[in-house]
mmCIF file of C-alpha atoms and ligand atoms in Angstrom:
data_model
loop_
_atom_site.group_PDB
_atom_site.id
_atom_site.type_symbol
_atom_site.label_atom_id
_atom_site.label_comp_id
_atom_site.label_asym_id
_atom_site.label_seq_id
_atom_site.Cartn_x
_atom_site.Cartn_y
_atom_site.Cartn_z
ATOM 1 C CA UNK A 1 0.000 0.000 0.000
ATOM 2 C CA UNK A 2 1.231 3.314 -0.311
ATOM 3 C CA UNK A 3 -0.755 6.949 -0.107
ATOM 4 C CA UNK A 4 0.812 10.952 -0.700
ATOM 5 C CA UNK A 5 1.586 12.044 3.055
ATOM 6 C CA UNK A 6 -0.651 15.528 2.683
ATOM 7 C CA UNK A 7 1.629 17.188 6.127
ATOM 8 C CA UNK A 8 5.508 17.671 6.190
ATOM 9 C CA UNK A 9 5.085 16.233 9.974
ATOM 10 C CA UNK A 10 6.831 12.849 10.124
ATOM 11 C CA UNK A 11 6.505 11.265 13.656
ATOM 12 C CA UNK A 12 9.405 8.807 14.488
ATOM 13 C CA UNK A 13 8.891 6.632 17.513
ATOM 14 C CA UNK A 14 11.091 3.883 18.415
ATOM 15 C CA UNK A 15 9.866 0.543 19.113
ATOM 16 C CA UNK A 16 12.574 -0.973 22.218
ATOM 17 C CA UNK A 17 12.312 -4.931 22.208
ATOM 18 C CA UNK A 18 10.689 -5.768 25.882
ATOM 19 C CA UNK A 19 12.151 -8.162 28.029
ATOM 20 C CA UNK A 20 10.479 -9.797 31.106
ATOM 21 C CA UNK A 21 13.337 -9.973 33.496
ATOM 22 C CA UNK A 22 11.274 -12.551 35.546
ATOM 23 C CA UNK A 23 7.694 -13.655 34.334
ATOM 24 C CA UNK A 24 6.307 -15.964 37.789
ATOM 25 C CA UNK A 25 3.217 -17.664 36.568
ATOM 26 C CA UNK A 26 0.373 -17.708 39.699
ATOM 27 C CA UNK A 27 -3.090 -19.543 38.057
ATOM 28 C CA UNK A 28 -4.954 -19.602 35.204
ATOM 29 C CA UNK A 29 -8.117 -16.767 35.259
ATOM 30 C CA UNK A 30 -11.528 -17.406 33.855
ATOM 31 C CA UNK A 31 -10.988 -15.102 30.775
ATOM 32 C CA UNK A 32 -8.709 -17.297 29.193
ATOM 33 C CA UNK A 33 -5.676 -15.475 30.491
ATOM 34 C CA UNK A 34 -3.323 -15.799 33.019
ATOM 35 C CA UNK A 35 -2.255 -14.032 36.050
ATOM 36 C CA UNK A 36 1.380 -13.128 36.053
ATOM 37 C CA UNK A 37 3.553 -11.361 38.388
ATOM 38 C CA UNK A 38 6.554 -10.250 36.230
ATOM 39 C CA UNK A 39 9.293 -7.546 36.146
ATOM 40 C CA UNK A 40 9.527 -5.937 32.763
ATOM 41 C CA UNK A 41 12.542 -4.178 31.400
ATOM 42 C CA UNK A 42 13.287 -2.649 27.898
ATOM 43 C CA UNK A 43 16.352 -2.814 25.178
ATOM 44 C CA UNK A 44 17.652 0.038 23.809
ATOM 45 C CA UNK A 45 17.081 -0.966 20.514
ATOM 46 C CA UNK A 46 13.762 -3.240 18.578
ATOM 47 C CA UNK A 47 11.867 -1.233 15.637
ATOM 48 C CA UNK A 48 10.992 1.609 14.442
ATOM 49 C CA UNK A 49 7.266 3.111 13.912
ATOM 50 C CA UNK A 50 6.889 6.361 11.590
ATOM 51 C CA UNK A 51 3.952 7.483 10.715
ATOM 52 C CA UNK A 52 2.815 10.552 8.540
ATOM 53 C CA UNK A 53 -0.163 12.449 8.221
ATOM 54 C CA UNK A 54 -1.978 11.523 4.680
ATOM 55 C CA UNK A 55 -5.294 11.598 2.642
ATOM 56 C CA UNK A 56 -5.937 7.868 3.435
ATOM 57 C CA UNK A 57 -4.167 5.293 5.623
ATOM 58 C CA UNK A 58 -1.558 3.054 4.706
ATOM 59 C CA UNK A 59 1.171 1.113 6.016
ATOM 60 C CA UNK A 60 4.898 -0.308 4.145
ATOM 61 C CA UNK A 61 6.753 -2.789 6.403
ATOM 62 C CA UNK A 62 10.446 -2.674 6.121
ATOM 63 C CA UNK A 63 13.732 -4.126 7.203
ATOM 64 C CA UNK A 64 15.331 -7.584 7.690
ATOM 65 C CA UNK A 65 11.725 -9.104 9.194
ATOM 66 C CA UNK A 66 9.452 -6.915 6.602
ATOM 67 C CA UNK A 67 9.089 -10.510 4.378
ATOM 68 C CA UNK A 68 8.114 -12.092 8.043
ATOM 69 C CA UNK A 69 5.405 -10.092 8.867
ATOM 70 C CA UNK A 70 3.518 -8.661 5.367
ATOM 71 C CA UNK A 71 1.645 -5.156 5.724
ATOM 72 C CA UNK A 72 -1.911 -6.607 5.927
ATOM 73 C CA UNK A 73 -4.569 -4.786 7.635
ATOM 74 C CA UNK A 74 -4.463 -6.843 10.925
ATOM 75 C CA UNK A 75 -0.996 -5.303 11.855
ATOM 76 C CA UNK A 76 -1.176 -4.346 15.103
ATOM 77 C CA UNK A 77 -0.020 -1.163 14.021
ATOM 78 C CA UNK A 78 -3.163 -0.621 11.774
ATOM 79 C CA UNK A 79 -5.502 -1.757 14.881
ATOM 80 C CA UNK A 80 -3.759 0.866 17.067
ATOM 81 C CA UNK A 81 -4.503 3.725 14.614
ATOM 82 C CA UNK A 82 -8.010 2.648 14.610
ATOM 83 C CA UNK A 83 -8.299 2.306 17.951
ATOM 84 C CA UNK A 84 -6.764 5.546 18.592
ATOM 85 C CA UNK A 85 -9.235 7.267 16.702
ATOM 86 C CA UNK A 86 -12.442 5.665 17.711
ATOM 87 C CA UNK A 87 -11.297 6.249 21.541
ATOM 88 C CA UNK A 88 -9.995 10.090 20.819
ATOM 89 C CA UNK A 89 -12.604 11.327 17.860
ATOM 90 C CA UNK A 90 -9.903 12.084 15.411
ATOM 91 C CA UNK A 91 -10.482 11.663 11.518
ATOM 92 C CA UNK A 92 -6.795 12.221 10.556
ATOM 93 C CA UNK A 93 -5.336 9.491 8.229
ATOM 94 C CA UNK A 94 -1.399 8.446 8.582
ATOM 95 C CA UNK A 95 0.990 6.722 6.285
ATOM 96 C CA UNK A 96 2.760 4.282 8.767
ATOM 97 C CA UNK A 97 5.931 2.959 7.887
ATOM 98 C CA UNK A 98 7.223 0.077 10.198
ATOM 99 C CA UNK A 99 10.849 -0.780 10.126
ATOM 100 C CA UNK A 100 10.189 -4.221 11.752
ATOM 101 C CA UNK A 101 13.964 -5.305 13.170
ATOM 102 C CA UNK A 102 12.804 -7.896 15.572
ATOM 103 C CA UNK A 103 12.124 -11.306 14.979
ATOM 104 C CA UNK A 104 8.567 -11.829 14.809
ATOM 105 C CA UNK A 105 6.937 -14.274 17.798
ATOM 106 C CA UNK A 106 9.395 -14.121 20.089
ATOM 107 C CA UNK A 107 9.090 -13.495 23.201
ATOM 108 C CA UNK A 108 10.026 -9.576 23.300
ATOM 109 C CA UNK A 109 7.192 -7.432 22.552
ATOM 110 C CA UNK A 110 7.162 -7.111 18.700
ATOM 111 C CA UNK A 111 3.820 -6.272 17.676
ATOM 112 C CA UNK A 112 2.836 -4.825 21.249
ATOM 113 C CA UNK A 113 5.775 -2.747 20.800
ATOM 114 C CA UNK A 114 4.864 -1.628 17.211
ATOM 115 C CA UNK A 115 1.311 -0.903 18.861
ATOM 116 C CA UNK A 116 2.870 0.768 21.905
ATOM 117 C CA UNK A 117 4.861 3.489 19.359
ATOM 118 C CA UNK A 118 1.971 3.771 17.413
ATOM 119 C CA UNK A 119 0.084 5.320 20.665
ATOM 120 C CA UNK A 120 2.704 7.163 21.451
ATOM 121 C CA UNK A 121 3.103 8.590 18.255
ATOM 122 C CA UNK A 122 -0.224 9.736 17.993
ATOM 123 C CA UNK A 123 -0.555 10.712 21.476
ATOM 124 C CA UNK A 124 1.997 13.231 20.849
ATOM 125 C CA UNK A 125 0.441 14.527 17.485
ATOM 126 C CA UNK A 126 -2.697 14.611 19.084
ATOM 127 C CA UNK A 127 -1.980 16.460 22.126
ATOM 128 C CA UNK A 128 -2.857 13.348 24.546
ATOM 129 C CA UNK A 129 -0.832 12.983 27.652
ATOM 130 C CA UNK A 130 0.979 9.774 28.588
ATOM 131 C CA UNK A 131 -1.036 9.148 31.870
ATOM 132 C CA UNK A 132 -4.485 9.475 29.636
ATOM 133 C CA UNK A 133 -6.612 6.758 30.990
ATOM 134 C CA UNK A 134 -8.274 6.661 27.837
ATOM 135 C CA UNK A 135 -4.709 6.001 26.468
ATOM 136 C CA UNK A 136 -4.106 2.889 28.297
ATOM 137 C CA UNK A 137 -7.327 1.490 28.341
ATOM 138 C CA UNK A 138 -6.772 1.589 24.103
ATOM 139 C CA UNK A 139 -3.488 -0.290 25.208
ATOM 140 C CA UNK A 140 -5.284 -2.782 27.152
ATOM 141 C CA UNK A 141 -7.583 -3.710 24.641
ATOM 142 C CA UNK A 142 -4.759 -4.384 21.806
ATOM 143 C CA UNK A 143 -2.753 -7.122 24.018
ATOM 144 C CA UNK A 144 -1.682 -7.780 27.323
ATOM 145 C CA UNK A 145 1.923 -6.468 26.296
ATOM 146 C CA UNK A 146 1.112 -3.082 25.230
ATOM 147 C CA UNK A 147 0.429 -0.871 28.273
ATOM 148 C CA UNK A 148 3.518 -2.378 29.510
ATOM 149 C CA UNK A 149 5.225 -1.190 25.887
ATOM 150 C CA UNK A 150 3.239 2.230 26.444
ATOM 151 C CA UNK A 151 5.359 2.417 29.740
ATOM 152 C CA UNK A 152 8.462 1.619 28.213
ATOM 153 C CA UNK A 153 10.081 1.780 30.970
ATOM 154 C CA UNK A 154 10.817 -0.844 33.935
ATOM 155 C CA UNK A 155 8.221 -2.098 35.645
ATOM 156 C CA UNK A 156 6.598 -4.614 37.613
ATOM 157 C CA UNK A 157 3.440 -6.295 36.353
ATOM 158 C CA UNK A 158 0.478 -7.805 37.572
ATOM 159 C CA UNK A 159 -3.085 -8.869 36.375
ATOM 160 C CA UNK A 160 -2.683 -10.169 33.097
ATOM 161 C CA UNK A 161 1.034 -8.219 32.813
ATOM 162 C CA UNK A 162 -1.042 -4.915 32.228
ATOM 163 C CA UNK A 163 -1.716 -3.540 35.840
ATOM 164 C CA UNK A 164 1.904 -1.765 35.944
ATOM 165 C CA UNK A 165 4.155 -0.530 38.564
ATOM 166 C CA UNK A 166 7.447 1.266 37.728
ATOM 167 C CA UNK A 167 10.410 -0.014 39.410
ATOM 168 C CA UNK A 168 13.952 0.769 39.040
ATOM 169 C CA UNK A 169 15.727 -0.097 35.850
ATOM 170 C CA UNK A 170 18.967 -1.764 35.007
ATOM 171 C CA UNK A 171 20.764 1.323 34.254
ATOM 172 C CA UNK A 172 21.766 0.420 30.393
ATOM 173 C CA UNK A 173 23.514 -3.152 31.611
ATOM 174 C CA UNK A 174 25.165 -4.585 28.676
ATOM 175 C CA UNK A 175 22.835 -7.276 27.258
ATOM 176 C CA UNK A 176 22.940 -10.234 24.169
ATOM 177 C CA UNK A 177 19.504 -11.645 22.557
ATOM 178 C CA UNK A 178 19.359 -14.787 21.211
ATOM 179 C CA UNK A 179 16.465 -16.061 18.752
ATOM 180 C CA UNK A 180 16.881 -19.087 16.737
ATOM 181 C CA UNK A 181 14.271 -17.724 13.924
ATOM 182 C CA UNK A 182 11.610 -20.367 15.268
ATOM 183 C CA UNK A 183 8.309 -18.627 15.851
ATOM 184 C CA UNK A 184 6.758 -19.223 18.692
ATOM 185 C CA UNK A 185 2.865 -18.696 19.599
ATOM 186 C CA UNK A 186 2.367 -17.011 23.022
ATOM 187 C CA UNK A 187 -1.295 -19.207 23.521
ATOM 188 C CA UNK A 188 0.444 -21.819 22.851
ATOM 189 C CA UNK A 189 2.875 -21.669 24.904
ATOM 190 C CA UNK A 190 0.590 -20.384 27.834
ATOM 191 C CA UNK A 191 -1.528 -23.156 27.254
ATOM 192 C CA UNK A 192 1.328 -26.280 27.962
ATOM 193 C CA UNK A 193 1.506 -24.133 31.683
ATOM 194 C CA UNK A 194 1.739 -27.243 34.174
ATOM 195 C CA UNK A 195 -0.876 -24.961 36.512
ATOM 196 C CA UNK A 196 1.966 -24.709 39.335
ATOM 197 C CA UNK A 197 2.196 -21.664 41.029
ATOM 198 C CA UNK A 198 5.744 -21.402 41.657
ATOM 199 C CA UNK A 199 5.733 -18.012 44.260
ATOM 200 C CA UNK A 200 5.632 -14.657 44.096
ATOM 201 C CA UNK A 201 8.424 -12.187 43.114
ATOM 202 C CA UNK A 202 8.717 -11.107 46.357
ATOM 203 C CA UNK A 203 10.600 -7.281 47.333
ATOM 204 C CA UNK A 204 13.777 -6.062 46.788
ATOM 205 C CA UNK A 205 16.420 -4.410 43.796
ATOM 206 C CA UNK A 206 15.226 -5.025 40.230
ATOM 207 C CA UNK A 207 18.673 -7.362 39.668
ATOM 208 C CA UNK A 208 18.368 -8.945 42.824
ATOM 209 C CA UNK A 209 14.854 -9.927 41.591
ATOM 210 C CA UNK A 210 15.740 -11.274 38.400
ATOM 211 C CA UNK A 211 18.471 -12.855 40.042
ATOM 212 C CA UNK A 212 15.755 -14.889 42.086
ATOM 213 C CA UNK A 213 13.252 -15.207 39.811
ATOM 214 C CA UNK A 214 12.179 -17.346 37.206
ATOM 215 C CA UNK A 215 10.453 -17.602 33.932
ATOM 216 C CA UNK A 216 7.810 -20.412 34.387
ATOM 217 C CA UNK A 217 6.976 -20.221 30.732
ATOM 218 C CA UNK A 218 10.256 -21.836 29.754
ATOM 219 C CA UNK A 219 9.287 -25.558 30.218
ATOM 220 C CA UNK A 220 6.647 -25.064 27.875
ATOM 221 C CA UNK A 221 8.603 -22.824 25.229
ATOM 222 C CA UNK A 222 11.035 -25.499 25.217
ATOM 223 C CA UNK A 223 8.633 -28.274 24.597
ATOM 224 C CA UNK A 224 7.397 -26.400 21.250
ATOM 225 C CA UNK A 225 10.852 -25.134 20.717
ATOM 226 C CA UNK A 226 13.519 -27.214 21.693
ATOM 227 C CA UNK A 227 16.433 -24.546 20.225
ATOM 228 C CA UNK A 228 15.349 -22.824 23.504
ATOM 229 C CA UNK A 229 17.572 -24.356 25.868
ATOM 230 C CA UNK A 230 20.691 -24.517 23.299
ATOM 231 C CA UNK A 231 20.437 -20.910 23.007
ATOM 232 C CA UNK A 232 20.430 -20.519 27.198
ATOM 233 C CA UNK A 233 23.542 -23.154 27.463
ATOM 234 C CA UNK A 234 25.222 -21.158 24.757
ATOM 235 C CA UNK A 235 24.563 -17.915 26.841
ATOM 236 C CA UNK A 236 25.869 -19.502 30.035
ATOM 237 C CA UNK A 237 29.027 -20.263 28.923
ATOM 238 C CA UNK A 238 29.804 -16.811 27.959
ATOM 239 C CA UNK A 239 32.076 -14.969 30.347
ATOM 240 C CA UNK A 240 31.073 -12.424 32.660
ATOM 241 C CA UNK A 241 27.095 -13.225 32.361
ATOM 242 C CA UNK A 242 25.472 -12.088 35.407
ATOM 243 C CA UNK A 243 22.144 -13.462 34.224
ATOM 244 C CA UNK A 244 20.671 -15.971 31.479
ATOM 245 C CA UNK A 245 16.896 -15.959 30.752
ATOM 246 C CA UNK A 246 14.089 -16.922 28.122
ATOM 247 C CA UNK A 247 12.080 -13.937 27.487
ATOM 248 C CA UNK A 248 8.151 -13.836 27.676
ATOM 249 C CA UNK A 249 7.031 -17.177 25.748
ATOM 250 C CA UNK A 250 10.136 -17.365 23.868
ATOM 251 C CA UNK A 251 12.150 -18.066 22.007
ATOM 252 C CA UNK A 252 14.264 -15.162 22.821
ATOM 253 C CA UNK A 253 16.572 -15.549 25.632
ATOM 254 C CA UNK A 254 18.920 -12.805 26.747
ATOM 255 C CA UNK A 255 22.016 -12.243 28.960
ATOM 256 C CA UNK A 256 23.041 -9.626 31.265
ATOM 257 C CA UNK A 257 26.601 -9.296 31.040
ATOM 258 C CA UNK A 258 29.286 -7.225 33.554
ATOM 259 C CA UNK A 259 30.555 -5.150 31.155
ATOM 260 C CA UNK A 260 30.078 -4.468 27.066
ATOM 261 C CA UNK A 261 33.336 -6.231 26.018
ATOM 262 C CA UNK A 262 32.232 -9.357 27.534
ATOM 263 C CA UNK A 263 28.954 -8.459 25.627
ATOM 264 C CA UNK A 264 30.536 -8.007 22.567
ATOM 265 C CA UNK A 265 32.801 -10.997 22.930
ATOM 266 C CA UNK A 266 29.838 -13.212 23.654
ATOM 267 C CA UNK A 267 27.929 -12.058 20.637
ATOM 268 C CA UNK A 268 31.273 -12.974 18.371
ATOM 269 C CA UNK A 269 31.479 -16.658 20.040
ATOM 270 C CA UNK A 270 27.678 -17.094 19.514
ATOM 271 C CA UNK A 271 27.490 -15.983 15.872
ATOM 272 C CA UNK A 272 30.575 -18.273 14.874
ATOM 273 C CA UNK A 273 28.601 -21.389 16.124
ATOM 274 C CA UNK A 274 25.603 -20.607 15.490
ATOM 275 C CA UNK A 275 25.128 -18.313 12.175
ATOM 276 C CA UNK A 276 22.097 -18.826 11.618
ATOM 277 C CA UNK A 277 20.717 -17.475 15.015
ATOM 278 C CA UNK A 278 19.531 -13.855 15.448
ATOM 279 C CA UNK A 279 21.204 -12.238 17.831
ATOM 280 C CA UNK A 280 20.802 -8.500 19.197
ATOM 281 C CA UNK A 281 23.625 -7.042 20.908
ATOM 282 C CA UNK A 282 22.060 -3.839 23.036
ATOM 283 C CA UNK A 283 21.856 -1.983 26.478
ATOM 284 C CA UNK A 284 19.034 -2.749 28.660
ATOM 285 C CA UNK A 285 17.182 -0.236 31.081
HETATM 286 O O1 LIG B 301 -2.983 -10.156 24.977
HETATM 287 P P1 LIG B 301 -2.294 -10.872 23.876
HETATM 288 O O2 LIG B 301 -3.129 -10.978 22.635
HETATM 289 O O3 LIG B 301 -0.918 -10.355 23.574
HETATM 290 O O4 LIG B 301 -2.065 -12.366 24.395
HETATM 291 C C1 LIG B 301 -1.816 -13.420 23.531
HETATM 292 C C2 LIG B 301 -2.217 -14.719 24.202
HETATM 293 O O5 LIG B 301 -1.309 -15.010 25.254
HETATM 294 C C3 LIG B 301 -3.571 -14.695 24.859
HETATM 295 O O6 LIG B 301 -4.568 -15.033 23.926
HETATM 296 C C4 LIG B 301 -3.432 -15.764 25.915
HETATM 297 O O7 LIG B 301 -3.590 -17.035 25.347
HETATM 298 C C5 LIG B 301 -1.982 -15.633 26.327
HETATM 299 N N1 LIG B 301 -1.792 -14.850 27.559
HETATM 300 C C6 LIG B 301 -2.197 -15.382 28.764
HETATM 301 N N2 LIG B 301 -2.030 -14.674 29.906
HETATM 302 C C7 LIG B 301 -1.441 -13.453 29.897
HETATM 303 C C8 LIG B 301 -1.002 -12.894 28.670
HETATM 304 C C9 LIG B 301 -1.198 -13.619 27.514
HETATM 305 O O8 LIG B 301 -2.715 -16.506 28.818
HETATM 306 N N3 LIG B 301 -1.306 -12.786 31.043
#
């Protein structure tokens, strides 16, 4: 699709890849969903959502996961514009370009964080503040994920993963993330849960947290996906990790490393054995 942008306004909004730090599992709820307790943190880097104003709406999907992901209307991009609009009265049509650099499916926010920078985006355009209810409850409604991604910033969740708290963040720590290009559906995995609630997150520093925690999704990633646990031996025997960890409902997993030459060293061992992973070397906050 394309359209002639009618404004010389171009609104760039990044897209950071999400990463659940710990994700602790407590029971399945009536509504099909499931009550998490889990500490959310965000990359430095993931896509990027641009959107300008135009006579009708359109959107062009680029970059290495464009062919991955198409440009059809059910984009969660395209379903955040909508929603935007219906919730805030505005008749303004947008161009949307989405540079889509994460793998799709995996674990670390993707289309929640396309959706997330599409609110934001408009938000600002529109002259809607960040702490909007009317803002989040749009987020809500689009995926569990996304008021989370609205955040984009550390945080600990409850309810579904959408009733947020900000915590602390991990102050840029140098980070590595792994995907082995298997897609992985987040029902699906939800729905091999083994119903044990594990315990709570409990109190204390955001590291120290993650440190203790867990990601009780990661038995039933791995079942689907068995790449998942080569990619978190391959992280572990990287020097100075602090912390290895599948992400969400995989398959990413990530690192936390001391320092970013251990980072970067890890991310050269990695992609010698394993070319054909995907691997993301970043900051995380
Ligand atoms: O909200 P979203 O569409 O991103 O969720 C995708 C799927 O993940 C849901 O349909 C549900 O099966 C599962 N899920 C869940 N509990 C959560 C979040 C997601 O069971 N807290």
């Amino acid at each position: 699709m394309s359209a002639t942008t009618i404004d010389t306004i171009v609104l760039v909004e990044p897209a950071p890849a999400k990463l659940n730090l710990a994700l602790h599992v407590r029971a399945r709820r009536a509504d099909g969903y499931h009550a998490l307790e889990t500490l959310f943190a965000f990359a430095r880097d993931g896509d990027v959502v641009t959107l300008a104003p135009a006579e009708r709406d359109s959107l062009s999907v680029t970059g290495p996961f464009a062919a991955a992901i198409g440009d059809d209307a059910d984009n969660l991009v395209v379903r955040a514009l909508a929603a935007f609009r219906t919730a805030f009265g505005v008749d303004e049509c947008y161009a949307i370009s989405l540079d889509k650099r994460l793998p799709i499916a995996s674990g670390i926010g993707g289309g929640s964080a396309d959706a997330a920078a599409t609110l934001r985006a408009l938000a600002r355009r529109h002259g809607v503040g960040r702490d909007d209810a009317r803002l989040d409850a749009v987020a809500r409604v689009l995926g569990a994920d996304v008021p989370a991604c609205l955040l984009g910033r550390a945080a600990l969740g409850t309810g579904r993963g959408d009733d947020l708290v900000p915590t602390a963040g991990l102050d840029d720590c140098p980070a590595l993330l792994v995907n082995p290009l298997e897609k992985v559906s987040t029902a699906a995995v939800f729905a091999r849960w083994d119903g044990v609630d594990r315990g709570a997150i409990g109190e204390g520093g955001t590291l120290a947290l993650a440190l203790a925690g867990r990601n009780d999704l990661q038995p039933a990633a791995e079942a689907i996906a068995p790449a998942v646990r080569h990619l978190l031996e391959a992280l572990g025997q990287q020097a100075g990790v602090i912390l290895t960890r599948m992400s969400g409902s995989g398959a990413t997993c990530f690192a936390l490393f001391d320092d970013g030459a251990t980072r970067d060293a890890a991310a050269a061992a990695i992609a010698a054995q394993h070319p054909a992973w995907w691997q993301l070397a970043t900051a995380v906050a």
